[in-house]
Tab-separated table of C-alpha atoms and ligand atoms in Angstrom:
chain	number	residue	atom	x	y	z
A	1	UNK	CA	-54.007	-28.151	63.618
A	2	UNK	CA	-51.701	-28.262	66.648
A	3	UNK	CA	-48.306	-29.735	65.757
A	4	UNK	CA	-45.611	-30.872	68.186
A	5	UNK	CA	-42.076	-31.145	66.792
A	6	UNK	CA	-39.321	-32.996	68.631
A	7	UNK	CA	-35.823	-31.961	67.545
A	8	UNK	CA	-33.393	-29.121	67.745
A	9	UNK	CA	-33.049	-25.396	67.617
A	10	UNK	CA	-29.686	-23.850	66.869
A	11	UNK	CA	-28.260	-20.425	66.321
A	12	UNK	CA	-27.223	-20.078	62.665
A	13	UNK	CA	-24.456	-17.619	61.888
A	14	UNK	CA	-24.659	-17.221	58.125
A	15	UNK	CA	-21.905	-15.595	56.074
A	16	UNK	CA	-22.782	-14.880	52.454
A	17	UNK	CA	-19.653	-15.185	50.325
A	18	UNK	CA	-18.985	-14.665	46.633
A	19	UNK	CA	-17.765	-18.260	46.337
A	20	UNK	CA	-16.787	-21.005	48.728
A	21	UNK	CA	-13.317	-20.236	50.183
A	22	UNK	CA	-10.230	-22.352	49.712
A	23	UNK	CA	-8.629	-23.912	52.764
A	24	UNK	CA	-6.488	-21.376	54.668
A	25	UNK	CA	-7.859	-18.497	52.580
A	26	UNK	CA	-8.938	-15.247	54.220
A	27	UNK	CA	-12.006	-13.778	52.632
A	28	UNK	CA	-14.432	-10.973	53.355
A	29	UNK	CA	-18.098	-11.932	53.539
A	30	UNK	CA	-20.671	-9.966	51.498
A	31	UNK	CA	-23.140	-10.088	54.376
A	32	UNK	CA	-23.621	-11.748	57.717
A	33	UNK	CA	-26.769	-12.569	59.606
A	34	UNK	CA	-27.572	-14.434	62.766
A	35	UNK	CA	-30.873	-16.308	62.925
A	36	UNK	CA	-32.558	-19.109	64.769
A	37	UNK	CA	-32.189	-22.390	62.904
A	38	UNK	CA	-32.460	-26.126	63.549
A	39	UNK	CA	-34.599	-28.511	61.523
A	40	UNK	CA	-37.516	-29.091	63.883
A	41	UNK	CA	-37.971	-25.452	64.798
A	42	UNK	CA	-37.618	-24.317	61.166
A	43	UNK	CA	-40.369	-26.753	60.217
A	44	UNK	CA	-42.568	-25.369	63.017
A	45	UNK	CA	-42.030	-21.778	61.910
A	46	UNK	CA	-43.104	-22.661	58.357
A	47	UNK	CA	-46.114	-24.602	59.653
A	48	UNK	CA	-47.154	-21.600	61.717
A	49	UNK	CA	-47.075	-19.478	58.525
A	50	UNK	CA	-49.327	-22.084	56.906
A	51	UNK	CA	-51.935	-21.621	59.619
A	52	UNK	CA	-50.998	-24.290	62.166
A	53	UNK	CA	-50.133	-23.859	65.825
A	54	UNK	CA	-46.748	-25.303	66.743
A	55	UNK	CA	-45.137	-26.469	69.958
A	56	UNK	CA	-41.492	-27.412	70.301
A	57	UNK	CA	-40.057	-30.236	72.421
A	58	UNK	CA	-36.296	-29.774	72.582
A	59	UNK	CA	-33.399	-28.676	74.756
A	60	UNK	CA	-31.583	-25.385	75.263
A	61	UNK	CA	-28.768	-24.149	77.474
A	62	UNK	CA	-29.205	-20.928	79.433
A	63	UNK	CA	-26.796	-18.825	77.390
A	64	UNK	CA	-27.247	-15.770	75.187
A	65	UNK	CA	-27.876	-17.948	72.124
A	66	UNK	CA	-30.785	-19.679	73.835
A	67	UNK	CA	-32.404	-16.340	74.592
A	68	UNK	CA	-32.219	-15.303	70.923
A	69	UNK	CA	-33.806	-18.632	69.946
A	70	UNK	CA	-36.629	-18.354	72.491
A	71	UNK	CA	-37.404	-14.787	71.457
A	72	UNK	CA	-37.681	-15.852	67.809
A	73	UNK	CA	-39.910	-18.840	68.573
A	74	UNK	CA	-42.176	-16.696	70.734
A	75	UNK	CA	-42.308	-14.132	67.931
A	76	UNK	CA	-43.667	-16.909	65.656
A	77	UNK	CA	-46.204	-18.017	68.250
A	78	UNK	CA	-44.467	-21.355	68.902
A	79	UNK	CA	-45.279	-22.821	72.314
A	80	UNK	CA	-41.999	-23.373	74.207
A	81	UNK	CA	-43.412	-24.690	77.484
A	82	UNK	CA	-42.023	-28.201	76.813
A	83	UNK	CA	-38.446	-27.003	76.353
A	84	UNK	CA	-35.899	-28.438	78.826
A	85	UNK	CA	-32.994	-26.164	79.862
A	86	UNK	CA	-29.458	-27.361	80.701
A	87	UNK	CA	-27.495	-24.554	82.398
A	88	UNK	CA	-24.202	-26.473	82.073
A	89	UNK	CA	-24.557	-27.031	78.299
A	90	UNK	CA	-24.054	-24.826	75.248
A	91	UNK	CA	-26.801	-24.062	72.762
A	92	UNK	CA	-26.014	-25.642	69.360
A	93	UNK	CA	-24.496	-23.316	66.783
A	94	UNK	CA	-24.217	-23.695	63.008
A	95	UNK	CA	-21.634	-21.643	61.133
A	96	UNK	CA	-22.925	-21.537	57.582
A	97	UNK	CA	-21.069	-20.428	54.483
A	98	UNK	CA	-23.530	-19.472	51.757
A	99	UNK	CA	-21.960	-19.265	48.304
A	100	UNK	CA	-23.398	-16.694	45.885
A	101	UNK	CA	-21.810	-18.547	42.962
A	102	UNK	CA	-23.761	-21.763	43.543
A	103	UNK	CA	-26.346	-21.065	46.283
A	104	UNK	CA	-24.891	-24.018	48.219
A	105	UNK	CA	-24.568	-23.920	51.990
A	106	UNK	CA	-21.680	-25.510	53.853
A	107	UNK	CA	-22.324	-26.035	57.544
A	108	UNK	CA	-20.039	-26.472	60.528
A	109	UNK	CA	-22.205	-27.477	63.464
A	110	UNK	CA	-21.239	-27.489	67.127
A	111	UNK	CA	-23.282	-28.905	69.983
A	112	UNK	CA	-22.634	-29.660	73.613
A	113	UNK	CA	-26.118	-30.250	74.919
A	114	UNK	CA	-28.104	-33.370	75.852
A	115	UNK	CA	-30.779	-34.521	73.406
A	116	UNK	CA	-34.456	-34.355	74.353
A	117	UNK	CA	-35.315	-37.431	76.461
A	118	UNK	CA	-38.247	-39.833	76.368
A	119	UNK	CA	-38.952	-39.153	80.047
A	120	UNK	CA	-39.524	-35.477	79.197
A	121	UNK	CA	-41.738	-36.461	76.279
A	122	UNK	CA	-43.785	-38.656	78.667
A	123	UNK	CA	-44.917	-35.527	80.503
A	124	UNK	CA	-46.529	-33.991	77.400
A	125	UNK	CA	-50.273	-34.389	77.025
A	126	UNK	CA	-50.581	-35.772	73.487
A	127	UNK	CA	-54.352	-35.218	73.292
A	128	UNK	CA	-53.696	-31.585	72.434
A	129	UNK	CA	-51.963	-32.440	69.160
A	130	UNK	CA	-53.112	-33.484	65.711
A	131	UNK	CA	-49.593	-34.227	64.460
A	132	UNK	CA	-46.180	-35.062	65.946
A	133	UNK	CA	-43.042	-34.600	63.862
A	134	UNK	CA	-39.718	-36.136	64.913
A	135	UNK	CA	-36.370	-34.938	63.617
A	136	UNK	CA	-34.927	-38.454	63.817
A	137	UNK	CA	-32.121	-37.849	66.292
A	138	UNK	CA	-31.148	-39.937	69.370
A	139	UNK	CA	-32.728	-43.188	68.093
A	140	UNK	CA	-33.043	-44.912	71.487
A	141	UNK	CA	-34.921	-42.041	73.089
A	142	UNK	CA	-37.023	-41.457	69.977
A	143	UNK	CA	-37.935	-45.154	69.784
A	144	UNK	CA	-39.383	-44.918	73.299
A	145	UNK	CA	-41.385	-41.855	72.273
A	146	UNK	CA	-42.739	-43.707	69.216
A	147	UNK	CA	-43.659	-46.692	71.407
A	148	UNK	CA	-45.672	-44.380	73.621
A	149	UNK	CA	-47.455	-42.984	70.585
A	150	UNK	CA	-48.241	-46.451	69.263
A	151	UNK	CA	-49.755	-47.429	72.614
A	152	UNK	CA	-52.178	-44.477	72.618
A	153	UNK	CA	-55.570	-44.947	71.044
A	154	UNK	CA	-56.454	-42.061	68.729
A	155	UNK	CA	-52.798	-40.943	68.772
A	156	UNK	CA	-51.792	-37.912	66.697
A	157	UNK	CA	-50.538	-38.512	63.153
A	158	UNK	CA	-46.794	-38.880	63.024
A	159	UNK	CA	-43.886	-38.091	60.700
A	160	UNK	CA	-40.169	-38.766	61.014
A	161	UNK	CA	-37.351	-36.970	59.223
A	162	UNK	CA	-34.384	-39.165	58.323
A	163	UNK	CA	-31.637	-36.784	57.321
A	164	UNK	CA	-28.423	-38.525	58.315
A	165	UNK	CA	-27.307	-42.079	58.920
A	166	UNK	CA	-27.147	-42.628	62.686
A	167	UNK	CA	-26.601	-45.883	64.532
A	168	UNK	CA	-30.030	-47.438	65.089
A	169	UNK	CA	-31.995	-44.891	63.030
A	170	UNK	CA	-33.752	-47.705	61.121
A	171	UNK	CA	-35.317	-48.880	64.403
A	172	UNK	CA	-37.527	-45.780	64.060
A	173	UNK	CA	-39.037	-46.796	60.725
A	174	UNK	CA	-41.797	-48.847	62.367
A	175	UNK	CA	-44.614	-46.645	63.618
A	176	UNK	CA	-44.540	-43.268	61.863
A	177	UNK	CA	-47.149	-42.778	59.148
A	178	UNK	CA	-44.772	-40.604	57.120
A	179	UNK	CA	-41.022	-41.054	56.589
A	180	UNK	CA	-39.130	-38.117	55.064
A	181	UNK	CA	-35.742	-39.163	53.712
A	182	UNK	CA	-32.875	-37.037	52.429
A	183	UNK	CA	-30.764	-37.895	49.430
A	184	UNK	CA	-27.733	-37.914	51.726
A	185	UNK	CA	-29.318	-40.723	53.736
A	186	UNK	CA	-30.161	-42.714	50.587
A	187	UNK	CA	-26.573	-42.342	49.388
A	188	UNK	CA	-25.263	-43.469	52.769
A	189	UNK	CA	-27.225	-46.682	52.141
A	190	UNK	CA	-25.479	-47.074	48.799
A	191	UNK	CA	-28.539	-46.107	46.716
A	192	UNK	CA	-28.802	-43.126	44.385
A	193	UNK	CA	-31.916	-44.244	42.540
A	194	UNK	CA	-34.826	-42.604	44.362
A	195	UNK	CA	-37.480	-45.002	43.047
A	196	UNK	CA	-35.555	-48.067	44.123
A	197	UNK	CA	-34.741	-46.443	47.445
A	198	UNK	CA	-38.386	-45.602	48.243
A	199	UNK	CA	-39.657	-49.045	47.267
A	200	UNK	CA	-37.075	-50.644	49.553
A	201	UNK	CA	-37.862	-48.287	52.435
A	202	UNK	CA	-41.555	-48.939	52.105
A	203	UNK	CA	-41.018	-52.696	52.175
A	204	UNK	CA	-38.961	-52.497	55.357
A	205	UNK	CA	-41.102	-49.960	57.231
A	206	UNK	CA	-44.710	-49.659	58.306
A	207	UNK	CA	-45.099	-46.153	56.875
A	208	UNK	CA	-48.056	-45.296	54.679
A	209	UNK	CA	-46.067	-42.559	52.931
A	210	UNK	CA	-42.364	-42.369	52.150
A	211	UNK	CA	-40.864	-39.202	50.679
A	212	UNK	CA	-37.371	-38.479	49.365
A	213	UNK	CA	-36.162	-34.907	48.765
A	214	UNK	CA	-33.570	-34.907	45.992
A	215	UNK	CA	-32.169	-31.362	46.231
A	216	UNK	CA	-32.246	-29.410	42.968
A	217	UNK	CA	-33.499	-32.531	41.180
A	218	UNK	CA	-36.884	-32.288	42.948
A	219	UNK	CA	-38.492	-35.002	45.066
A	220	UNK	CA	-40.204	-38.405	45.036
A	221	UNK	CA	-43.014	-39.959	47.051
A	222	UNK	CA	-44.663	-43.326	47.413
A	223	UNK	CA	-47.962	-44.106	49.099
A	224	UNK	CA	-48.609	-47.707	50.078
A	225	UNK	CA	-50.597	-49.362	47.324
A	226	UNK	CA	-49.573	-46.721	44.796
A	227	UNK	CA	-46.634	-45.986	42.527
A	228	UNK	CA	-43.627	-43.746	42.998
A	229	UNK	CA	-44.457	-40.181	41.960
A	230	UNK	CA	-41.935	-37.496	41.041
A	231	UNK	CA	-42.064	-33.701	41.137
A	232	UNK	CA	-39.321	-31.586	39.565
A	233	UNK	CA	-37.708	-28.819	41.569
A	234	UNK	CA	-39.574	-25.519	41.349
A	235	UNK	CA	-37.760	-23.364	38.792
A	236	UNK	CA	-35.808	-20.725	40.668
A	237	UNK	CA	-34.208	-17.881	38.700
A	238	UNK	CA	-31.527	-17.159	41.238
A	239	UNK	CA	-30.858	-19.556	44.094
A	240	UNK	CA	-30.299	-17.244	47.051
A	241	UNK	CA	-30.578	-19.401	50.148
A	242	UNK	CA	-30.990	-23.186	50.376
A	243	UNK	CA	-30.305	-23.255	54.127
A	244	UNK	CA	-33.699	-24.566	55.224
A	245	UNK	CA	-35.101	-25.995	51.953
A	246	UNK	CA	-35.493	-29.474	53.457
A	247	UNK	CA	-37.296	-28.101	56.529
A	248	UNK	CA	-39.689	-26.131	54.308
A	249	UNK	CA	-40.271	-29.257	52.211
A	250	UNK	CA	-41.121	-31.274	55.348
A	251	UNK	CA	-43.492	-28.588	56.649
A	252	UNK	CA	-45.310	-28.494	53.306
A	253	UNK	CA	-45.677	-32.300	53.270
A	254	UNK	CA	-47.170	-32.255	56.777
A	255	UNK	CA	-49.482	-29.383	55.846
A	256	UNK	CA	-50.581	-31.010	52.581
A	257	UNK	CA	-51.291	-34.409	54.136
A	258	UNK	CA	-53.094	-32.788	57.081
A	259	UNK	CA	-55.375	-31.047	54.560
A	260	UNK	CA	-56.131	-34.396	52.943
A	261	UNK	CA	-54.437	-33.660	49.610
A	262	UNK	CA	-53.438	-36.479	47.256
A	263	UNK	CA	-49.814	-37.630	47.408
A	264	UNK	CA	-48.791	-36.202	44.008
A	265	UNK	CA	-50.339	-32.813	44.888
A	266	UNK	CA	-48.559	-32.806	48.230
A	267	UNK	CA	-45.259	-33.514	46.482
A	268	UNK	CA	-45.643	-30.707	43.908
A	269	UNK	CA	-46.774	-28.309	46.622
A	270	UNK	CA	-43.757	-29.203	48.809
A	271	UNK	CA	-41.364	-28.640	45.890
A	272	UNK	CA	-43.003	-25.298	45.137
A	273	UNK	CA	-42.721	-24.058	48.721
A	274	UNK	CA	-39.169	-25.384	49.144
A	275	UNK	CA	-38.182	-23.865	45.785
A	276	UNK	CA	-39.703	-20.508	46.729
A	277	UNK	CA	-37.707	-20.581	49.930
A	278	UNK	CA	-34.492	-21.030	47.874
A	279	UNK	CA	-35.245	-17.836	45.963
A	280	UNK	CA	-35.274	-15.660	49.086
A	281	UNK	CA	-33.386	-15.174	52.278
A	282	UNK	CA	-34.816	-16.728	55.431
A	283	UNK	CA	-38.246	-18.224	56.027
A	284	UNK	CA	-40.474	-15.146	56.101
A	285	UNK	CA	-43.481	-14.824	53.818
A	286	UNK	CA	-43.718	-18.382	52.515
A	287	UNK	CA	-46.947	-19.910	51.216
A	288	UNK	CA	-48.911	-16.666	50.999
A	289	UNK	CA	-51.886	-18.477	49.454
A	290	UNK	CA	-52.124	-21.063	52.190
A	291	UNK	CA	-51.503	-18.838	55.165
A	292	UNK	CA	-54.227	-18.376	57.730
A	293	UNK	CA	-56.393	-21.253	56.531
A	294	UNK	CA	-56.233	-23.455	59.606
A	295	UNK	CA	-56.380	-27.169	58.791
B	301	ADP	P1	-31.833	-30.027	52.536
B	301	ADP	O1	-32.127	-28.603	52.838
B	301	ADP	O2	-32.211	-30.914	53.685
B	301	ADP	O3	-30.463	-30.287	51.988
B	301	ADP	P2	-32.779	-30.670	49.841
B	301	ADP	O4	-31.544	-30.061	49.285
B	301	ADP	O5	-33.049	-32.103	49.535
B	301	ADP	O6	-32.894	-30.439	51.410
B	301	ADP	O7	-34.000	-29.813	49.300
B	301	ADP	C1	-35.330	-30.050	49.690
B	301	ADP	C2	-36.236	-29.616	48.567
B	301	ADP	O8	-35.983	-28.230	48.290
B	301	ADP	C3	-35.998	-30.340	47.260
B	301	ADP	O9	-36.786	-31.512	47.190
B	301	ADP	C4	-36.431	-29.303	46.225
B	301	ADP	O10	-37.834	-29.378	46.043
B	301	ADP	C5	-36.095	-27.984	46.907
B	301	ADP	N1	-34.801	-27.472	46.409
B	301	ADP	C6	-33.563	-27.684	46.913
B	301	ADP	N2	-32.611	-27.059	46.190
B	301	ADP	C7	-33.280	-26.410	45.183
B	301	ADP	C8	-32.893	-25.572	44.090
B	301	ADP	N3	-31.597	-25.279	43.861
B	301	ADP	N4	-33.868	-25.095	43.265
B	301	ADP	C9	-35.168	-25.370	43.486
B	301	ADP	N5	-35.601	-26.151	44.499
B	301	ADP	C10	-34.686	-26.669	45.330
C-alpha cells in the first residue's frame, strides 16, 4: 500500500545517560547518537519495513540537519518529492536524554520552521495513496486537508495521531477513520481511565476506530459497535529505547487495519511491535515476520 504521512521530521540528538541528571549537574553521557526523528517520518520508516511504500508531506529548512534527514528518508525508500523547503528556517531538533536506569526519554524540542500548509497538500494527487496519516499538528491547516479528503470520492483511508493538546485539535476528530490518542492527551482532558476516555472520544467523533496507547501499561482500542479491548504491554526484559514507541505503535495499527485484521489482533500486534522497539536501539529490523508482504 502507498501511504502518505503529513507531519514532521526532526534531527534527534540522543544522549544515553546512567540516570536522568539533576538540574545544574554536569554529567558524562554513556553514548551519543544523532538520527532522523519526528513522529510522521518515524511512522513511515516503520511502515516501509512492514512492506508499504511511504511518502512524506512536511517541511524542512536548507541546513545541514535537513540534508541528514533527507539522506535517511531516501535510504528507507521514502518519497520526499512533496517536501517544502524554507531556506530562512531551521530544521527542528530534539535533544533527548535517555536514562539507562528507567528507559525513559526526556525531550527538549526546538523548531523555527513553518508547518506544512493545506495549499501544498492541495497539489498532491491523492489517487496514488491507499492511506493518509496525519500527525495532528496545525489544526487549521489540517482541517482544510481533511475537508479535501472528505470531498473526494474513493478517498484514501485516513488516520490522525492526537499526541498533545493543541488549540482546536478536536476540530480534527470529524473525518478520520482512525484516531490514535496518547495518554498525555487523555490526561490533559482530565481523564486517566482509558475505557471512559475512548467511549467519550467515540461519541464525539466520527471515527470508526479509536485507539489509546498507555505507555508501559499497554493500549486500548474501540471499534464502533464493539467494546473496548485492551492489550498489555509486550514484556520487555530490558527497556533500552522508548524514543519512538508511539510512532511504531501507530505504524503497526495502520498496517494491521490495512491488512484487514480484527481490532483486538491489531492492538496486540501494535503492542508487540512497539514493545520490541523498546528493547532495542533505533527502528531497524522491526517486524521481521511481516516485512516484505505488501498489503
Ligand atoms: P510515546 O512514544 O508516544 O510516548 P507510549 O509511551 O504511549 O508512546 O507507548 C506506545 C506503546 O509502546 C504502548 O502502547 C506500549 O505498547 C509500548 N510501550 C511503551 N513503553 C513500553 C515499555 N516500557 N515496555 C513495553 N512496551 C512499551
